[in-house]
CSV table of C-alpha atoms and ligand atoms in Angstrom, one decimal:
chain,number,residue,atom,x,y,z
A,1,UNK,CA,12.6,-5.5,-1.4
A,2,UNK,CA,16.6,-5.2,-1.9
A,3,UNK,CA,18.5,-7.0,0.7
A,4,UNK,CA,20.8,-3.7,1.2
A,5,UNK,CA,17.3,-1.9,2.4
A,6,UNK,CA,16.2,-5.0,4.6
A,7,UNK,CA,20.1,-5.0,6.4
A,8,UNK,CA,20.5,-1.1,6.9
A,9,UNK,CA,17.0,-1.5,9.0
A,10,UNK,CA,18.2,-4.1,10.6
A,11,UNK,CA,21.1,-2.4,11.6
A,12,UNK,CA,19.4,0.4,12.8
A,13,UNK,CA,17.5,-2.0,14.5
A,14,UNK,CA,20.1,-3.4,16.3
A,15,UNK,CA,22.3,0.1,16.9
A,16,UNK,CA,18.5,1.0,18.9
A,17,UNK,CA,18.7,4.6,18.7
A,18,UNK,CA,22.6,4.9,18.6
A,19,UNK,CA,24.9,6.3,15.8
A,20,UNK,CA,26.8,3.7,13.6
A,21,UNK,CA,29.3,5.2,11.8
A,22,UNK,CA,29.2,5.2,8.0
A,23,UNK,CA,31.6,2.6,7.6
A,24,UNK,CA,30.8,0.0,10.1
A,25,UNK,CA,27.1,0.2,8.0
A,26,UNK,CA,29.2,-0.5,4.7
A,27,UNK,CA,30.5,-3.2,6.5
A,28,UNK,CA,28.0,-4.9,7.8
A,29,UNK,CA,25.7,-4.4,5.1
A,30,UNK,CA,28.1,-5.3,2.6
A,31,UNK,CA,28.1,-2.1,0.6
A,32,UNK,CA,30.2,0.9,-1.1
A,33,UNK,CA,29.1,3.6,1.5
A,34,UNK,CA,27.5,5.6,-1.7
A,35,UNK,CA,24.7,2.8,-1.7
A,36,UNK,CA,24.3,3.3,2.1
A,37,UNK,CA,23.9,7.0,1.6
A,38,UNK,CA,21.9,6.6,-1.1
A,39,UNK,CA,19.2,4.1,0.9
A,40,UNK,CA,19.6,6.5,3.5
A,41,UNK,CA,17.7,9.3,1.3
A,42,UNK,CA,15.0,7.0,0.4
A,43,UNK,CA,14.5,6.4,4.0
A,44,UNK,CA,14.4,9.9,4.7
A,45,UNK,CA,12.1,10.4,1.4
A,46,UNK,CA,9.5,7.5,3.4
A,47,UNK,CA,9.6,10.2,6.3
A,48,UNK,CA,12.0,8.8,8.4
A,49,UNK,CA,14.7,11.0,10.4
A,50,UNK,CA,18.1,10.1,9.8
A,51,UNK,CA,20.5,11.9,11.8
A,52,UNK,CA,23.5,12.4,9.9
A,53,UNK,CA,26.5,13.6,12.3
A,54,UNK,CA,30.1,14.1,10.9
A,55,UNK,CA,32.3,11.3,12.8
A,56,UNK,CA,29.5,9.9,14.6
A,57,UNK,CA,27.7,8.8,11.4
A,58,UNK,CA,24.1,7.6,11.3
A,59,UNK,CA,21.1,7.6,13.7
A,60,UNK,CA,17.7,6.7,13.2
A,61,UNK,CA,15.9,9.2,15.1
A,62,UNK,CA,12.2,9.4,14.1
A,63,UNK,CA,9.4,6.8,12.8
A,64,UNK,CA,6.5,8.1,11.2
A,65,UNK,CA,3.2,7.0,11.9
A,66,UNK,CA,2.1,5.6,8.6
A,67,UNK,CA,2.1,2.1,7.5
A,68,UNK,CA,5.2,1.2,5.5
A,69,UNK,CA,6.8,-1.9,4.3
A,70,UNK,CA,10.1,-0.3,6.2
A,71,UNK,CA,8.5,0.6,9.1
A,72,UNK,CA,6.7,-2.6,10.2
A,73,UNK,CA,9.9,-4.2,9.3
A,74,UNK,CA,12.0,-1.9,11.7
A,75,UNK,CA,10.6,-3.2,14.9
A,76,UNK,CA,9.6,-6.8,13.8
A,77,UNK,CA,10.7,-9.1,16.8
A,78,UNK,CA,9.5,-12.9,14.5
A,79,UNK,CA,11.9,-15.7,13.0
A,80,UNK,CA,9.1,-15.5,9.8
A,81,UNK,CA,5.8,-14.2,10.0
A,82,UNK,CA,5.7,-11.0,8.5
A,83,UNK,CA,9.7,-10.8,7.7
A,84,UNK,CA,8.4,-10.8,3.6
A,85,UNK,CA,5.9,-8.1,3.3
A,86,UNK,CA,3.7,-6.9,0.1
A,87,UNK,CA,2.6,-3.5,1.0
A,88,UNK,CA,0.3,-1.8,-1.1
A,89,UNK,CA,-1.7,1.8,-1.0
A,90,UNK,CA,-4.7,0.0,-2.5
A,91,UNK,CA,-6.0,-3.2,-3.0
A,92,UNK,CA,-9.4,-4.6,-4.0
A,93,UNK,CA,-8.7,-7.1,-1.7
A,94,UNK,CA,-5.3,-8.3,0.5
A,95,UNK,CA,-6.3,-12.0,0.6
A,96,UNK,CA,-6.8,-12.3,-3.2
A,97,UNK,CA,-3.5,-11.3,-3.5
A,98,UNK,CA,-2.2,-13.4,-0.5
A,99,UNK,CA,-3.9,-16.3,-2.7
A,100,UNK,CA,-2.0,-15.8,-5.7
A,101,UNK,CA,1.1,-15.5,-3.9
A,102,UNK,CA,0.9,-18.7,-1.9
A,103,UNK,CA,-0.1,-20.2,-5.0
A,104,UNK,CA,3.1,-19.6,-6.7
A,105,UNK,CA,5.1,-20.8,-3.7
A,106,UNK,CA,5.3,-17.4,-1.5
A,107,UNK,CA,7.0,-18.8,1.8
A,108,UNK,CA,5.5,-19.4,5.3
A,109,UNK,CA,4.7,-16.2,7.0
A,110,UNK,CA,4.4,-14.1,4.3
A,111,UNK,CA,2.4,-10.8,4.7
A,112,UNK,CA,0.1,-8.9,2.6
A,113,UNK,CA,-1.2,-5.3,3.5
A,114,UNK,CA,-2.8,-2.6,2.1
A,115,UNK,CA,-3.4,0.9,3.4
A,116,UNK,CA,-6.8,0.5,2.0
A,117,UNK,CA,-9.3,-2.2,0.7
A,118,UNK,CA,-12.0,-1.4,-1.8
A,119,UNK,CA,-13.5,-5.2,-2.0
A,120,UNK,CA,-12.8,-5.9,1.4
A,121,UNK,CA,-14.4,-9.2,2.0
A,122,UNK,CA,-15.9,-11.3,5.0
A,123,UNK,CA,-17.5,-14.6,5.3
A,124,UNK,CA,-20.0,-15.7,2.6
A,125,UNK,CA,-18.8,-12.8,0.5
A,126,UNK,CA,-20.2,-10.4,2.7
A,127,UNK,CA,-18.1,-6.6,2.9
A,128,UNK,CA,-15.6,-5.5,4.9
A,129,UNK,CA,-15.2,-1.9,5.3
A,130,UNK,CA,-11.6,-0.8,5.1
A,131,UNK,CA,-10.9,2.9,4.7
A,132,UNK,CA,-7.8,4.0,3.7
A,133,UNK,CA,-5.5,5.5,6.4
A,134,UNK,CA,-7.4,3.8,9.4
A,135,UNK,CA,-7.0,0.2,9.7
A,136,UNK,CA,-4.8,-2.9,9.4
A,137,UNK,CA,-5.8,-4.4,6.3
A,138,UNK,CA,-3.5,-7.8,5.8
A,139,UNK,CA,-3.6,-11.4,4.9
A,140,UNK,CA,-0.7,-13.4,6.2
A,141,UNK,CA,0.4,-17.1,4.4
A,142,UNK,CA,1.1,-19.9,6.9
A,143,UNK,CA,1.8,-23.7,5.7
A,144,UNK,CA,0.4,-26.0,8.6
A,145,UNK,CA,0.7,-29.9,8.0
A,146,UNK,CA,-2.2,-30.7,9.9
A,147,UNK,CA,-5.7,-32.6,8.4
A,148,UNK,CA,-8.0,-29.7,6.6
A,149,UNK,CA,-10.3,-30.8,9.5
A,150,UNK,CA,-8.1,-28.9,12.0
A,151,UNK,CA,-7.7,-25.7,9.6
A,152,UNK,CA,-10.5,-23.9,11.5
A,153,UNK,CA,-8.6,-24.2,14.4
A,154,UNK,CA,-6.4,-21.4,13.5
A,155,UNK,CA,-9.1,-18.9,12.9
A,156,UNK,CA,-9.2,-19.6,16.8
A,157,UNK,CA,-5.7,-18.8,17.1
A,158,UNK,CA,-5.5,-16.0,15.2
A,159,UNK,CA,-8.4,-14.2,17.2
A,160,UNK,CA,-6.0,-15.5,20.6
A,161,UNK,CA,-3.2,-13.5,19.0
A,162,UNK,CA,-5.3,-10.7,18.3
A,163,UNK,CA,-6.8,-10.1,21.2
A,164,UNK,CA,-3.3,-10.1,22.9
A,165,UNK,CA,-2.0,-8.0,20.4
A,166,UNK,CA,-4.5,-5.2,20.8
A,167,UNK,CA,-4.3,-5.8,24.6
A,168,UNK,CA,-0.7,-5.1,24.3
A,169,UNK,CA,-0.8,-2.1,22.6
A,170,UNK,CA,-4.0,-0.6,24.3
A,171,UNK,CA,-4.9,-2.1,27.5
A,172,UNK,CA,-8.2,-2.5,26.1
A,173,UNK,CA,-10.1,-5.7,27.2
A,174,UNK,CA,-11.4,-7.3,24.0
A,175,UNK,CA,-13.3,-10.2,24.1
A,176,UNK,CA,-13.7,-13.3,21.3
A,177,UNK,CA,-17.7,-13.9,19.7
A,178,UNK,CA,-16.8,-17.7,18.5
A,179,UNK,CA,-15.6,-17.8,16.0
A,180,UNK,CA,-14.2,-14.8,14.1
A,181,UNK,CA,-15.2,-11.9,15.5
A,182,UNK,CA,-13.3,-9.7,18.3
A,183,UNK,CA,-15.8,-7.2,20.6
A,184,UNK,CA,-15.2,-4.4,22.7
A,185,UNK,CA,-18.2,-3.6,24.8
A,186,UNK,CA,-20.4,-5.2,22.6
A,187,UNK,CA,-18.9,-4.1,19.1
A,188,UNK,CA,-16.9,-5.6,16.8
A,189,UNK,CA,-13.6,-4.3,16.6
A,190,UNK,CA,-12.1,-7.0,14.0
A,191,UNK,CA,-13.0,-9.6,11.8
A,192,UNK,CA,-10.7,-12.6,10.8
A,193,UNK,CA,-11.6,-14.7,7.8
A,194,UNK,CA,-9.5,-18.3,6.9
A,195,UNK,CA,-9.1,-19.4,3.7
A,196,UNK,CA,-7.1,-22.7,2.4
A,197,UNK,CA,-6.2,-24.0,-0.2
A,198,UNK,CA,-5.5,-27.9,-0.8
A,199,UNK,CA,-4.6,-30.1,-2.8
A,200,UNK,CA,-5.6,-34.4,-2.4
A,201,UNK,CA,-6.6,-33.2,0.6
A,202,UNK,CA,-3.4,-32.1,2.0
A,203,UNK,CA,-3.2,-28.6,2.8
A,204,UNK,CA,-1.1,-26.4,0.8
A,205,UNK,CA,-2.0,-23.3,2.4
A,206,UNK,CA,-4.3,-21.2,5.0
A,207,UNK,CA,-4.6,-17.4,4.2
A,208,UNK,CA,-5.5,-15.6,7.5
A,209,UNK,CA,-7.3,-12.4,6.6
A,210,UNK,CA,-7.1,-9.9,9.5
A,211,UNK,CA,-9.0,-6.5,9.4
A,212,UNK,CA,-8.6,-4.5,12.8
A,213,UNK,CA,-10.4,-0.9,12.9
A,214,UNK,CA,-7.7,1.0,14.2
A,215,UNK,CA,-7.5,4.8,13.7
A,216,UNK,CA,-11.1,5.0,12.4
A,217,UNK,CA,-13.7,7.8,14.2
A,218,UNK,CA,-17.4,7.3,13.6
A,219,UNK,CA,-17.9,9.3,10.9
A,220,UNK,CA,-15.4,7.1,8.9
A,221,UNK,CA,-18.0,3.8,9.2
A,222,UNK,CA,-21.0,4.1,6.7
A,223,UNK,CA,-23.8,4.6,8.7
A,224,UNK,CA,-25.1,0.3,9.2
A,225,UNK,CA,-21.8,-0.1,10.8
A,226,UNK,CA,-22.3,3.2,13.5
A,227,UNK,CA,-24.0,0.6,16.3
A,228,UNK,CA,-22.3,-2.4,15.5
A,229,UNK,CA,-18.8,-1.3,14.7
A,230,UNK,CA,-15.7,0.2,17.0
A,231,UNK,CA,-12.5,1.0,16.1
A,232,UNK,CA,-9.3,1.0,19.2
A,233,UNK,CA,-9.1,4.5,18.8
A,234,UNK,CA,-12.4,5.9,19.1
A,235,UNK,CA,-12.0,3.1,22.2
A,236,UNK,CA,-9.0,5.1,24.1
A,237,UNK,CA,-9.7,8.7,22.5
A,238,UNK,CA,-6.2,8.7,20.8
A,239,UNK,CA,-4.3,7.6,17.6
A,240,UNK,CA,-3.0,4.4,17.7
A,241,UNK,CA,0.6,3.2,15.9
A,242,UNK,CA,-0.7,0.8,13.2
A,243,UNK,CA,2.6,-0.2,13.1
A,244,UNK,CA,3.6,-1.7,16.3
A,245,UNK,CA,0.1,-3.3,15.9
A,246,UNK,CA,1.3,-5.1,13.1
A,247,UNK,CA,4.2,-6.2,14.7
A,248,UNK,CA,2.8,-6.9,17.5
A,249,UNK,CA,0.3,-9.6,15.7
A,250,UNK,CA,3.2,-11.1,14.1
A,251,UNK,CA,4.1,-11.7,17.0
A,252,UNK,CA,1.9,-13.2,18.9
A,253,UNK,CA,0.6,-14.9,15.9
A,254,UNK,CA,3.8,-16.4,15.8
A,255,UNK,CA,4.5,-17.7,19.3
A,256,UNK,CA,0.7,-19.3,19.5
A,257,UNK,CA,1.5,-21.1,16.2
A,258,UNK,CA,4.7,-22.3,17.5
A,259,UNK,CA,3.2,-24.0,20.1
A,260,UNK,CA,0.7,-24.9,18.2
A,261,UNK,CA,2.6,-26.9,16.1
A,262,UNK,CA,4.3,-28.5,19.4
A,263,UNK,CA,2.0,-29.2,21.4
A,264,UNK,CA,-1.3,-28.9,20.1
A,265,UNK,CA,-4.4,-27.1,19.7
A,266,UNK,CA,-5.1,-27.9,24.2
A,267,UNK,CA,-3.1,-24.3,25.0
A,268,UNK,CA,-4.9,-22.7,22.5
A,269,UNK,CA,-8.0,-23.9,23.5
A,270,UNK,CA,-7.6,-22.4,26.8
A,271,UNK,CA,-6.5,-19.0,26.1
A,272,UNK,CA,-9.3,-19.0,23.5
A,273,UNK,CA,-11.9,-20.1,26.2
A,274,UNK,CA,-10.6,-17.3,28.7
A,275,UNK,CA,-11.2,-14.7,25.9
A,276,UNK,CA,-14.0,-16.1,25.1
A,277,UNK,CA,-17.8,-14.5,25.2
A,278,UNK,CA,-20.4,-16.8,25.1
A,279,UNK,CA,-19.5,-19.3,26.9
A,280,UNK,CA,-22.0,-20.9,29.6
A,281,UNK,CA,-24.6,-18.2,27.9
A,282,UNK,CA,-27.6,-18.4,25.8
A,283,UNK,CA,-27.0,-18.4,22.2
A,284,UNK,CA,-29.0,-18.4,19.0
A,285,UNK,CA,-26.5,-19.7,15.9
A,286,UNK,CA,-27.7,-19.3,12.5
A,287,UNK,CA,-26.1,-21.9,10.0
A,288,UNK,CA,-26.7,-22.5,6.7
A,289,UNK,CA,-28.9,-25.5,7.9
A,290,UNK,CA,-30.6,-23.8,10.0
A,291,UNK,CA,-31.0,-22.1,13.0
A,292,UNK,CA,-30.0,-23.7,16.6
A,293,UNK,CA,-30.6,-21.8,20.3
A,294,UNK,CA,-29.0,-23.0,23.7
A,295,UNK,CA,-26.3,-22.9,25.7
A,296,UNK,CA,-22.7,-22.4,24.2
A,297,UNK,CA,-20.8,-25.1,26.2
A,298,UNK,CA,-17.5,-24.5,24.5
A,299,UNK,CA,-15.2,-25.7,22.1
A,300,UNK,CA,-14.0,-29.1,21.5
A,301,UNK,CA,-10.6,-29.9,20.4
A,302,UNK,CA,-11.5,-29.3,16.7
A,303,UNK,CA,-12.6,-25.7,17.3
A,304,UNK,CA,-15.8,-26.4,17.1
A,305,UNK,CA,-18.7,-24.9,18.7
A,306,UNK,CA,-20.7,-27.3,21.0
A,307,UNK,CA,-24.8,-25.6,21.8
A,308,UNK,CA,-27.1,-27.3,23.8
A,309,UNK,CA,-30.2,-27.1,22.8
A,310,UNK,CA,-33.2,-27.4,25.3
A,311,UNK,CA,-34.1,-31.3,24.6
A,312,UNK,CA,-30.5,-31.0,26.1
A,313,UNK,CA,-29.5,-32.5,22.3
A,314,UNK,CA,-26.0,-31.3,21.7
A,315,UNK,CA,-25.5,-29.4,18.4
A,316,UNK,CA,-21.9,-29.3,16.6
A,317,UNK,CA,-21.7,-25.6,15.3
A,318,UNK,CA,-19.2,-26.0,12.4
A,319,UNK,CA,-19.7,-22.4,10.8
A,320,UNK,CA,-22.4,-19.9,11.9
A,321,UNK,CA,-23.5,-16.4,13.0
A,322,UNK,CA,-24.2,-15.8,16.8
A,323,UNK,CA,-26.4,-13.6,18.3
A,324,UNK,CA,-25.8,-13.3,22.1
B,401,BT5,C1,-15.4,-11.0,9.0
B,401,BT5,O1,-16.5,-11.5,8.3
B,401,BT5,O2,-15.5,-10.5,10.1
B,401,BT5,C2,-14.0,-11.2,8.4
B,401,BT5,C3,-13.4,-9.9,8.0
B,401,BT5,C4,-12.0,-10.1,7.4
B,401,BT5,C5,-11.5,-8.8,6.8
B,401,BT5,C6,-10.0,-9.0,6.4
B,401,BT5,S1,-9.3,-7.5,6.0
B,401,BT5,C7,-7.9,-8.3,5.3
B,401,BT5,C8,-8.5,-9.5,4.5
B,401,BT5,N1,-8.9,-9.1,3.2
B,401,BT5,C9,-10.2,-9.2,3.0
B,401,BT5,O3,-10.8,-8.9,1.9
B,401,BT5,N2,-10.8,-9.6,4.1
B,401,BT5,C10,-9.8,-9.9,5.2
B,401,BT5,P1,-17.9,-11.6,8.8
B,401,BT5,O4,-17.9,-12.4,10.1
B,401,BT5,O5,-18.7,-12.2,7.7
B,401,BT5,O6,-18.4,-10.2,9.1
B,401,BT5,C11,-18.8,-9.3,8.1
B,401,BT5,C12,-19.8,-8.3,8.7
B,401,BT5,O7,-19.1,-7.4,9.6
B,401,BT5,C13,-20.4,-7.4,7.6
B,401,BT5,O8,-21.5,-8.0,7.1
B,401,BT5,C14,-20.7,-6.1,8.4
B,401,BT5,O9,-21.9,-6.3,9.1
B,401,BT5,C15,-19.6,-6.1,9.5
B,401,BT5,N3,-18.5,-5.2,9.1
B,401,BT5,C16,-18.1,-4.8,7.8
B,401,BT5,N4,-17.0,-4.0,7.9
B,401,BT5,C17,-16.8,-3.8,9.2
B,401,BT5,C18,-15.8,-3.1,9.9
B,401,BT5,N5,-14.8,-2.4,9.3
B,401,BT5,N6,-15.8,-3.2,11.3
B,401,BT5,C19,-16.8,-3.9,11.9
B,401,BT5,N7,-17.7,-4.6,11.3
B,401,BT5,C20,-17.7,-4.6,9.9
């Protein structure tokens, strides 16, 4: 992305809604004001509406609803998550992508997207249905220096910022199914999957794979998804501005992480545990060692799932399907 594009948005940014004159964009931008006309008509080639008024100059008057690098950009309020962005039309999958990329050094915070997934993947290499047009396909690269042990923990956080994220944007009340999935009355709205990679047991990366139906009616899921599957639009009978939800993730995924890193996983436990589902409730988890049913007491501080079984034995779920 050429810094000259990245500075004229943020100019816009900052001139919220007013003109800036041709000149003060050279300026500021550091540019012959040819190459901020010319950027200009690539903008307006995106869709966007520039408002071009002699001695006024510029104004950035209209954002389209599709899912453009620029156009998450524009409104980004984050120091880092989600200030580089990889936008694609079509991917197999975003977090293939966001592996390569961390692997050749792509910095903290760095987002991968795509309008559409055609090996969308979840856990255990199970799909993930991503239409194009509909959802918010990404996989964002963070660089934690914690123990691997604690990497799981921010699969927790990223449901946290999320749920606040879609609550932001919808006034929807979403609820968290430890430890991935996000619900709305019961059906599963988005699906977060973690992936590190490490090296002598230091962590080198976590990709955070996101999929959130957005924009999606029924007839868009195949038909095994129709009673198990929502989307926020089908939830509030309206399109929803994939956009802003993007932002919106960064930034909440950015403020949890912060503290996070300052003060621990204890505040993230909590807002987790107030989103939570199944807490104080019967359970049954399948693991791959089995399968365990009791009461879900809670998390403990590793983000792991604590079930007590009826010998009142208490189980340590470290990854497993619930049923509630
Ligand atoms: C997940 O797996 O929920 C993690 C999904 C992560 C998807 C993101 S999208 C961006 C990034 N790139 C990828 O390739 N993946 C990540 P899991 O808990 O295993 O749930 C998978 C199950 O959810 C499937 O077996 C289906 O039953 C169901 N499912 C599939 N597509 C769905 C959809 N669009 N909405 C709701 N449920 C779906």
């Amino acid at each position: 992305k050429s810094t000259v594009r990245q500075n004229l948005l943020d100019a816009f940014r900052n001139a919220a809604g007013e003109f800036i004159s041709g000149e003060k964009l050279a300026n500021t931008i550091g540019c012959s004001r040819t190459a901020v006309w010319k950027h200009i008509e690539e903008l307006r080639n995106e869709g966007f509406e520039v408002e071009a008024i002699r001695k006024k100059g510029y104004r950035l008057a209209e954002h389209p609803n599709t899912l453009t690098e620029n156009e998450i950009y524009l409104g980004l309020q984050t120091k880092y998550i989600g200030k580089t962005i990889h936008f694609y039309e079509s991917l197999p999958s975003t977090q293939q992508v966001a592996k390569e990329l961390a692997l050749n050094g792509a910095t903290e915070g760095t987002l991968v997207i795509s309008d559409e997934q055609t090996l969308g993947r979840g856990r255990l290499a199970r799909a993930w249905h991503s239409p194009k047009g509909t959802g918010i396909w990404t996989s964002i690269i963070i660089r934690p220096k914690i123990p691997i042990q604690q990497a799981p923990q921010l699969t927790l956080l990223t449901a946290v910022a999320a749920v606040q994220a879609i609550e932001e944007q919808t006034d929807i009340d979403v609820s968290i199914k430890w430890p991935n999935d996000l619900l709305i009355n019961g059906k599963k709205v988005c699906g977060i999957l973690t992936e590190l990679q490490a090296e002598e047991n230091q962590i080198q990366s976590i990709i955070i794979g996101i999929g959130i139906n957005v924009n999606q009616q029924l007839t868009d899921f195949p038909e095994e998804l129709h009673s198990i599957a929502t989307s926020l639009s089908m939830e509030v009978n309206d399109k929803i501005n994939r956009a802003k939800l993007v932002q919106s993730l960064c930034f909440h995924l950015e403020k949890l992480y912060e503290t996070y890193l300052t003060l621990g996983f204890q505040p993230i436990k909590l807002l987790w545990e107030s989103y939570a589902l199944s807490i104080g409730k019967q359970i049954t988890a399948r693991t791959l060692n089995g399968t365990y049913s009791g009461i879900a007491l809670g998390i403990n501080e590793q983000g792991v799932l604590l079930l007590e079984t009826s010998d009142g034995k208490i189980q340590h779920i470290y990854s497993a399907d619930i049923e509630i």
